[in-house]
Amino acid sequence: MSDILADGSSATLYDPMSTRDFERLGDIIEQHCGIRMPATKRTMVEGRLRRRVKALKLSSLHEYCRYILDEGALDAELVNLIDVVTTNKTDFFREMEHFRFLSSVGLKTLMQLPHGPGRDRPMKFWSAACSTGAEPYTLAMVLREFERTQRSFRFEIYATDICTEVLAQAKLAVYPESMASTVPPDLAGRYLRRSRRRDNPTLRLVPEIRQAVRFGHLNLMDPEYRMPTDMDVIFCRNILIYFDKPTQKAVLDKLCRHLRPGGYLFVGHSETVSSLDLPIVQAATAIFMRR
């Protein structure tokens, strides 16, 4: 199939995207989800969007861009566009030091606060860019372990993401067997169950872990977040690096409004927030406490 361009030439499914189309598409993506699309991402975007071109029975990337940008199909296609271009790399116990801090320091410190998180009311956790669910399920494993030593301990875990496709995967709680390698052996034995299929070995979280997490759709670029405003811990890791500084500041300001005084904000180890004027103080590497 080919598509005749304005200059009389033709484009096919496997032709590269024009610079103008890529820049226009990049503007839409940044406007709606804050993710910048530099020229270095062009090949990646082209490869991923070819699946949507085929699904829509279009002939080329140029026709796809014309379809959503010039022919009024953007609203209907926006969710699929964001699903395609967002990167969702994740592992259980990614950046292990954060979970060690939570187990050894954070949870005990929070339980000593006057408003009684974990005792008088459930301690509330939010994974704000949860991808396919490894982060909130890791939190559930850590909290179940803490619960084994603190019988009265109660908690709630909320997990959100902009990508509907990864949220569907997260709710299934089925992962490649290779992901078990990052889970401590004793926890793997308690909380993971391996499939018996040799042709497609997978693992699944046990019900007590799956049922501990509430998943929902949320775009961090939204002006307001429809989430509880009394979170004790918020994880927003390895997503801020895709935003420019003003967007980072706007997102973190909103997250802080949902975090209780004395609560913890966790960011990625490669992310720096010290230059931003925020109501937080550093507690450990990439861990901050709400003033």
Short mmCIF file of C-alpha atoms in Angstrom, two decimals, residues 22 39-48 50:
data_model
loop_
_atom_site.label_atom_id
_atom_site.label_comp_id
_atom_site.label_asym_id
_atom_site.label_seq_id
_atom_site.Cartn_x
_atom_site.Cartn_y
_atom_site.Cartn_z
CA PHE A 22 7.21 13.66 14.08
CA ALA A 39 14.77 13.28 17.70
CA THR A 40 16.62 10.35 19.26
CA LYS A 41 13.22 8.71 19.97
CA ARG A 42 12.05 8.93 16.36
CA THR A 43 12.97 5.40 15.27
CA MET A 44 11.37 3.93 18.40
CA VAL A 45 8.15 5.90 17.85
CA GLU A 46 8.00 4.87 14.19
CA GLY A 47 8.43 1.20 15.04
CA ARG A 48 5.73 1.23 17.69
CA ARG A 50 3.36 0.85 12.75
#
